[in-house]
Amino acid sequence: MTEKCGFVALVGAPNAGKSTLLNRMAGAKLSIVSPKAQTTRFRVLGILVRGAAQILLVDTPGIFAPKRKLDRATVKAAWTGAQDADLTLLLVDAKGGLNEQVTAIAERLGKERRRAWLVLNKTDIVPHLKLLPLTDALSKMAPFEEVYMVSAVTGDGVAELLDAVAAALPDGPHLYPDDELTDLPDRLLAAEIVREQIFLQTHEEVPYGTTVETESFVEKPDGSVRIEATIYVSRAGQKAILIGDGGARVKEIGQKARGHLGQLLERTVHLFLNVKERSGWDDERARLKALGLDDPD
Ligand SMILES: Nc1nc2c(ncn2[C@@H]2O[C@H](COP(=O)(O)OP(=O)(O)OP(=O)(O)O)[C@@H](O)[C@H]2O)c(=O)[nH]1
Ligand SMILES: [Mg+2]
């Protein structure tokens, strides 16, 4: 069998389910997920093998009209992630249907004449009658080669999508070792898992005012790992909320994150969290760089 390999970008509006679908397709938790929009902030690569094909699946941040420097950098990272892809999958939350964000992305894909497929997600919570009109409307905006309907949560339709993607990739040698799952370093994964808990456990502007950096990641002789991470917030009030009464919130964030990390890294994790106020971190070049984001200006 001839080897196949190619980059496949998942793009879409915030909250469409891109990261959920990446994790489902990869069969592993690689990208963090939350019910809140704008969870993903940088490109995450999932490496999957399907038959003779190595699918290099790129999860990207949701695309929207950004205002903050961090958000502009995030949206820029999404389009950059799609730029070099052999195939772009536009993931649309079928429950949410058409809105300005989805229309803008579809029209841009159409204009750039990228090789693109349409994937309608969340079919588990949408009456099937709604799917056809949505497909028709979107197909007028860009010449999608194919249309798939999936549920990233139940896995419905995902095997078919994977088979089709594998068959559509160009011939070529696998670019990564087949047993690798991602190129995300463990330090970054640790910070992301903490950030996921912040998205799940805090509300309003707090998750958006927060970033997490791993300060140290030390493997111990007994096989365990000691991780120290700092949670940066942009305002004093956010720090108080994150710490919680008598430190209850940050303790809960740490406990949940430690459990998840232990599973993902398959060893005992000792996690130490610090909360620091640093106003304007979301405008700082150094912080954006730490996230692997380019300056948007
Ligand atoms: N019912 C249902 N919910 C889904 C499905 N896929 C994703 N979700 C939910 O939608 C929410 C957003 O999922 P994410 O995977 O974080 O979405 P995303 O597109 O990566 O979002 P951003 O990173 O913010 O752009 C989460 O609460 C998911 O559980 C699906 O197929 N069905
Ligand atoms: Mg995401």
Coordinates of C-alpha atoms and ligand atoms in Angstrom, one line a residue:
M1 CA 0.0 0.0 0.0
T2 CA 1.3 3.5 -0.8
E3 CA 1.8 5.6 2.2
K4 CA -0.3 8.8 2.4
C5 CA 0.1 11.8 4.7
G6 CA -1.3 15.3 4.9
F7 CA -2.4 18.2 7.1
V8 CA -6.1 18.5 7.7
A9 CA -7.2 21.8 9.5
L10 CA -10.3 22.0 11.6
V11 CA -11.7 25.5 11.4
G12 CA -14.9 27.1 12.6
A13 CA -16.6 29.5 14.9
P14 CA -15.9 29.4 18.6
N15 CA -17.7 26.5 20.4
A16 CA -18.4 24.5 17.2
G17 CA -16.9 21.4 18.8
K18 CA -13.5 21.4 17.0
S19 CA -11.5 20.3 20.0
T20 CA -14.0 17.7 20.9
L21 CA -13.9 16.3 17.3
L22 CA -10.1 16.4 17.3
N23 CA -10.0 14.4 20.6
R24 CA -12.6 12.0 19.2
M25 CA -10.8 11.4 15.9
A26 CA -7.4 11.0 17.7
G27 CA -9.0 8.7 20.4
A28 CA -7.1 10.7 23.0
K29 CA -7.5 13.9 24.9
L30 CA -5.2 16.4 23.2
S31 CA -7.0 19.6 23.2
I32 CA -9.0 21.2 26.0
V33 CA -12.8 21.5 25.8
S34 CA -15.3 23.6 27.6
P35 CA -18.9 24.8 27.1
K36 CA -17.5 28.4 26.9
A37 CA -16.5 30.0 23.5
Q38 CA -12.8 30.7 22.8
T39 CA -11.4 27.9 24.8
T40 CA -8.6 27.0 22.4
R41 CA -5.9 29.6 22.0
F42 CA -3.3 28.0 19.8
R43 CA -3.0 25.3 17.2
V44 CA -2.9 21.7 18.5
L45 CA -1.7 18.9 16.3
G46 CA -3.2 15.4 16.5
I47 CA -1.3 12.6 14.8
L48 CA -3.6 9.7 13.7
V49 CA -3.0 6.7 11.6
R50 CA -5.9 5.3 9.5
G51 CA -4.9 2.5 7.2
A52 CA -2.0 3.6 5.1
A53 CA -2.6 7.3 5.9
Q54 CA -1.1 9.4 8.6
I55 CA -3.6 12.2 9.2
L56 CA -2.1 15.3 10.7
L57 CA -5.2 16.9 12.2
V58 CA -4.9 20.6 13.3
D59 CA -7.3 21.9 15.9
T60 CA -7.4 25.7 15.6
P61 CA -8.9 28.5 17.8
G62 CA -12.4 29.5 17.0
I63 CA -12.6 32.3 14.4
F64 CA -14.4 35.5 15.4
A65 CA -14.0 39.3 15.1
P66 CA -11.2 39.9 17.7
K67 CA -10.6 43.0 19.7
R68 CA -7.9 42.3 22.3
K69 CA -4.3 41.7 21.2
L70 CA -4.5 38.1 22.6
D71 CA -7.7 37.5 20.6
R72 CA -6.2 38.9 17.4
A73 CA -3.2 36.7 17.8
T74 CA -5.5 33.7 18.5
V75 CA -7.6 34.2 15.4
K76 CA -4.5 34.8 13.3
A77 CA -3.2 31.4 14.6
A78 CA -6.4 29.8 13.4
W79 CA -6.0 31.0 9.8
T80 CA -2.3 30.2 9.8
G81 CA -3.2 26.7 11.0
A82 CA -5.4 26.4 8.0
Q83 CA -3.1 27.9 5.5
D84 CA -0.7 25.0 4.9
A85 CA -3.4 22.3 5.2
D86 CA -4.0 19.9 2.3
L87 CA -7.6 19.9 3.3
T88 CA -9.7 22.2 5.5
L89 CA -12.8 21.0 7.4
L90 CA -15.2 23.7 8.3
L91 CA -17.0 22.5 11.4
V92 CA -20.4 24.1 12.0
D93 CA -22.5 23.7 15.1
A94 CA -25.7 22.6 13.4
K95 CA -27.7 23.4 16.5
G96 CA -26.5 27.1 16.4
G97 CA -27.0 27.2 12.6
L98 CA -26.0 30.1 10.5
N99 CA -24.7 33.3 12.0
E100 CA -22.4 36.1 11.1
Q101 CA -19.3 34.3 12.3
V102 CA -20.0 31.1 10.4
T103 CA -21.0 33.1 7.2
A104 CA -17.7 35.1 7.4
I105 CA -15.6 32.0 7.7
A106 CA -17.4 30.1 4.9
E107 CA -17.2 33.1 2.5
R108 CA -13.5 33.5 3.2
L109 CA -12.9 29.8 2.5
G110 CA -14.9 30.2 -0.7
K111 CA -12.8 33.3 -1.8
E112 CA -9.5 31.6 -1.0
R113 CA -10.5 28.6 -3.1
R114 CA -9.1 26.2 -0.5
R115 CA -9.9 22.6 -0.8
A116 CA -12.6 22.4 1.9
W117 CA -15.2 20.0 3.2
L118 CA -18.2 20.9 5.3
V119 CA -18.8 19.0 8.6
L120 CA -22.0 19.6 10.5
N121 CA -21.5 18.8 14.1
K122 CA -23.8 18.2 17.1
T123 CA -26.3 16.1 15.1
D124 CA -27.2 14.4 18.4
I125 CA -29.1 17.5 19.4
V126 CA -30.5 18.7 16.1
P127 CA -33.6 17.5 14.2
H128 CA -32.3 16.0 11.0
L129 CA -34.7 18.1 9.0
K130 CA -32.6 21.2 9.9
L131 CA -29.4 19.8 8.4
L132 CA -30.4 20.0 4.7
P133 CA -31.3 23.7 4.5
L134 CA -28.1 24.5 6.5
T135 CA -26.0 22.5 4.0
D136 CA -27.7 24.3 1.1
A137 CA -27.1 27.7 2.5
L138 CA -23.4 27.0 3.3
S139 CA -22.8 25.4 -0.1
K140 CA -23.7 28.6 -1.8
M141 CA -20.8 30.4 0.1
A142 CA -18.0 28.0 -0.7
P143 CA -17.6 25.1 -3.1
F144 CA -17.3 22.3 -0.5
E145 CA -16.2 19.1 -2.1
E146 CA -18.0 16.9 0.4
V147 CA -20.4 17.2 3.3
Y148 CA -20.4 15.1 6.5
M149 CA -22.7 15.1 9.5
V150 CA -21.2 14.0 12.8
S151 CA -21.6 14.1 16.5
A152 CA -18.2 14.6 18.1
V153 CA -19.8 13.7 21.5
T154 CA -21.4 10.4 20.5
G155 CA -18.9 9.6 17.7
D156 CA -21.7 9.2 15.2
G157 CA -20.4 9.6 11.6
V158 CA -16.8 10.0 12.8
A159 CA -15.5 6.7 11.4
E160 CA -16.9 7.5 8.0
L161 CA -15.3 11.0 8.1
L162 CA -12.0 9.5 9.1
D163 CA -12.1 7.0 6.2
A164 CA -12.9 9.7 3.7
V165 CA -10.2 12.0 5.0
A166 CA -7.6 9.2 4.9
A167 CA -8.5 8.4 1.3
A168 CA -8.3 12.0 0.3
L169 CA -4.8 12.7 1.5
P170 CA -1.9 13.0 -1.0
D171 CA 0.6 10.1 -1.4
G172 CA 3.7 10.6 0.6
P173 CA 5.8 9.3 3.5
H174 CA 4.5 9.7 7.1
L175 CA 6.1 12.9 8.6
Y176 CA 5.9 11.8 12.3
P177 CA 6.5 8.5 14.0
D178 CA 3.2 6.6 13.9
D179 CA 3.1 6.1 17.6
E180 CA 3.3 9.8 18.4
L181 CA 0.0 11.5 19.4
T182 CA 0.8 15.1 19.2
D183 CA 3.7 17.6 19.1
L184 CA 2.4 19.4 22.2
P185 CA 5.1 19.4 24.9
D186 CA 4.1 18.0 28.3
R187 CA 4.8 21.4 29.9
L188 CA 2.2 23.1 27.6
L189 CA -0.2 20.2 28.1
A190 CA 0.0 20.7 31.9
A191 CA -0.7 24.4 31.6
E192 CA -3.7 23.7 29.2
I193 CA -5.2 21.2 31.6
V194 CA -5.1 23.8 34.4
R195 CA -6.6 26.3 32.0
E196 CA -9.4 23.9 31.2
Q197 CA -10.4 23.7 34.8
I198 CA -10.4 27.5 35.0
F199 CA -12.8 27.5 32.0
L200 CA -15.0 24.9 33.7
Q201 CA -15.0 26.3 37.2
T202 CA -15.0 30.1 36.8
H203 CA -17.3 32.4 34.9
E204 CA -17.8 35.7 33.1
E205 CA -14.6 37.5 32.4
V206 CA -12.4 35.4 34.7
P207 CA -11.4 32.6 32.2
Y208 CA -10.8 35.1 29.5
G209 CA -8.6 37.2 31.8
T210 CA -6.4 34.2 32.7
T211 CA -3.4 32.5 31.3
V212 CA -1.4 29.6 32.7
E213 CA 2.4 29.0 32.4
T214 CA 4.3 26.0 33.6
E215 CA 7.3 27.2 35.6
S216 CA 8.9 23.9 36.3
F217 CA 8.3 20.3 35.3
V218 CA 10.6 17.9 37.1
E219 CA 10.6 14.2 36.7
K220 CA 11.4 12.5 40.0
P221 CA 13.5 9.3 40.5
D222 CA 10.4 7.5 41.8
G223 CA 8.7 8.1 38.4
S224 CA 6.4 10.8 39.6
V225 CA 6.5 14.4 38.2
R226 CA 6.5 17.7 40.1
I227 CA 4.8 20.5 38.2
E228 CA 4.7 24.1 39.2
A229 CA 2.4 26.4 37.3
T230 CA 1.5 30.1 37.6
I231 CA -2.0 31.3 36.8
Y232 CA -1.8 34.9 35.6
V233 CA -4.9 37.1 35.9
S234 CA -5.4 40.6 34.6
R235 CA -7.1 42.1 37.6
A236 CA -7.1 41.8 41.4
G237 CA -10.8 40.9 41.5
Q238 CA -10.1 37.9 39.3
K239 CA -7.3 36.8 41.6
A240 CA -9.7 36.8 44.6
I241 CA -12.2 34.7 42.6
L242 CA -9.6 32.2 41.5
I243 CA -8.3 31.7 45.0
G244 CA -11.8 31.5 46.5
D245 CA -12.8 31.3 50.1
G246 CA -9.8 30.2 52.1
G247 CA -8.2 29.0 48.9
A248 CA -11.0 26.6 48.1
R249 CA -11.3 27.4 44.3
V250 CA -7.7 27.1 43.5
K251 CA -7.5 23.9 45.5
E252 CA -10.4 22.4 43.5
I253 CA -8.8 23.5 40.2
G254 CA -5.5 21.9 41.3
Q255 CA -7.1 18.7 42.4
K256 CA -9.1 18.2 39.2
A257 CA -6.2 19.2 37.0
R258 CA -3.8 16.9 38.9
G259 CA -6.2 13.9 38.4
H260 CA -6.5 14.5 34.6
L261 CA -2.8 15.1 34.2
G262 CA -2.1 11.9 36.1
Q263 CA -4.2 10.0 33.6
L264 CA -2.8 11.7 30.6
L265 CA 0.9 11.4 31.6
E266 CA 0.3 8.0 33.1
R267 CA 2.1 8.7 36.3
T268 CA 1.7 10.4 39.7
V269 CA 1.6 14.1 39.4
H270 CA 2.4 16.7 42.1
L271 CA 0.9 19.9 41.0
F272 CA 1.6 23.3 42.7
L273 CA -0.4 26.4 41.6
N274 CA 0.4 30.0 42.1
V275 CA -2.0 32.9 41.3
K276 CA -0.4 36.2 40.2
E277 CA -1.9 39.4 39.1
R278 CA -0.3 40.8 36.0
S279 CA -2.4 43.5 34.4
G280 CA -2.2 43.7 30.6
W281 CA -0.6 40.2 30.2
D282 CA -3.0 39.7 27.3
D283 CA -1.4 42.6 25.5
E284 CA 2.2 41.5 26.3
R285 CA 4.4 40.2 23.5
A286 CA 6.3 37.9 25.9
R287 CA 3.1 36.2 27.2
L288 CA 1.7 35.7 23.7
K289 CA 5.1 34.2 22.7
A290 CA 5.0 31.8 25.6
L291 CA 1.7 30.5 24.2
G292 CA 3.4 30.1 20.8
L293 CA 1.4 32.9 19.3
D294 CA 2.8 35.5 16.9
D295 CA 2.3 39.2 17.5
P296 CA -0.8 40.1 15.5
D297 CA 0.3 43.6 14.5
Ligands
LIG1 N1 -24.3 17.9 22.1 C1 -23.1 18.0 21.5 N2 -22.3 18.9 22.1 C2 -21.0 19.0 21.5 C3 -20.6 18.2 20.4 N3 -19.4 18.6 20.1 C4 -19.0 19.5 21.0 N4 -20.0 19.7 21.9 C5 -19.9 20.6 23.1 O1 -19.7 21.9 22.6 C6 -18.9 22.7 23.5 C7 -17.7 23.3 22.8 O2 -16.9 22.2 22.4 P1 -15.3 22.5 22.1 O3 -14.8 21.3 21.5 O4 -14.6 23.2 23.2 O5 -15.5 23.6 20.9 P2 -14.4 24.4 20.0 O6 -14.9 24.5 18.7 O7 -13.1 23.7 20.2 O8 -14.4 25.8 20.8 P3 -13.2 26.9 20.8 O9 -12.0 26.3 21.1 O10 -13.7 27.9 21.8 O11 -13.2 27.5 19.4 C8 -18.5 21.7 24.6 O12 -19.5 21.9 25.7 C9 -18.7 20.3 24.0 O13 -19.1 19.3 24.9 C10 -21.6 17.3 19.8 O14 -21.4 16.6 18.8 N5 -22.8 17.3 20.4
MG2 MG -11.4 24.4 20.9

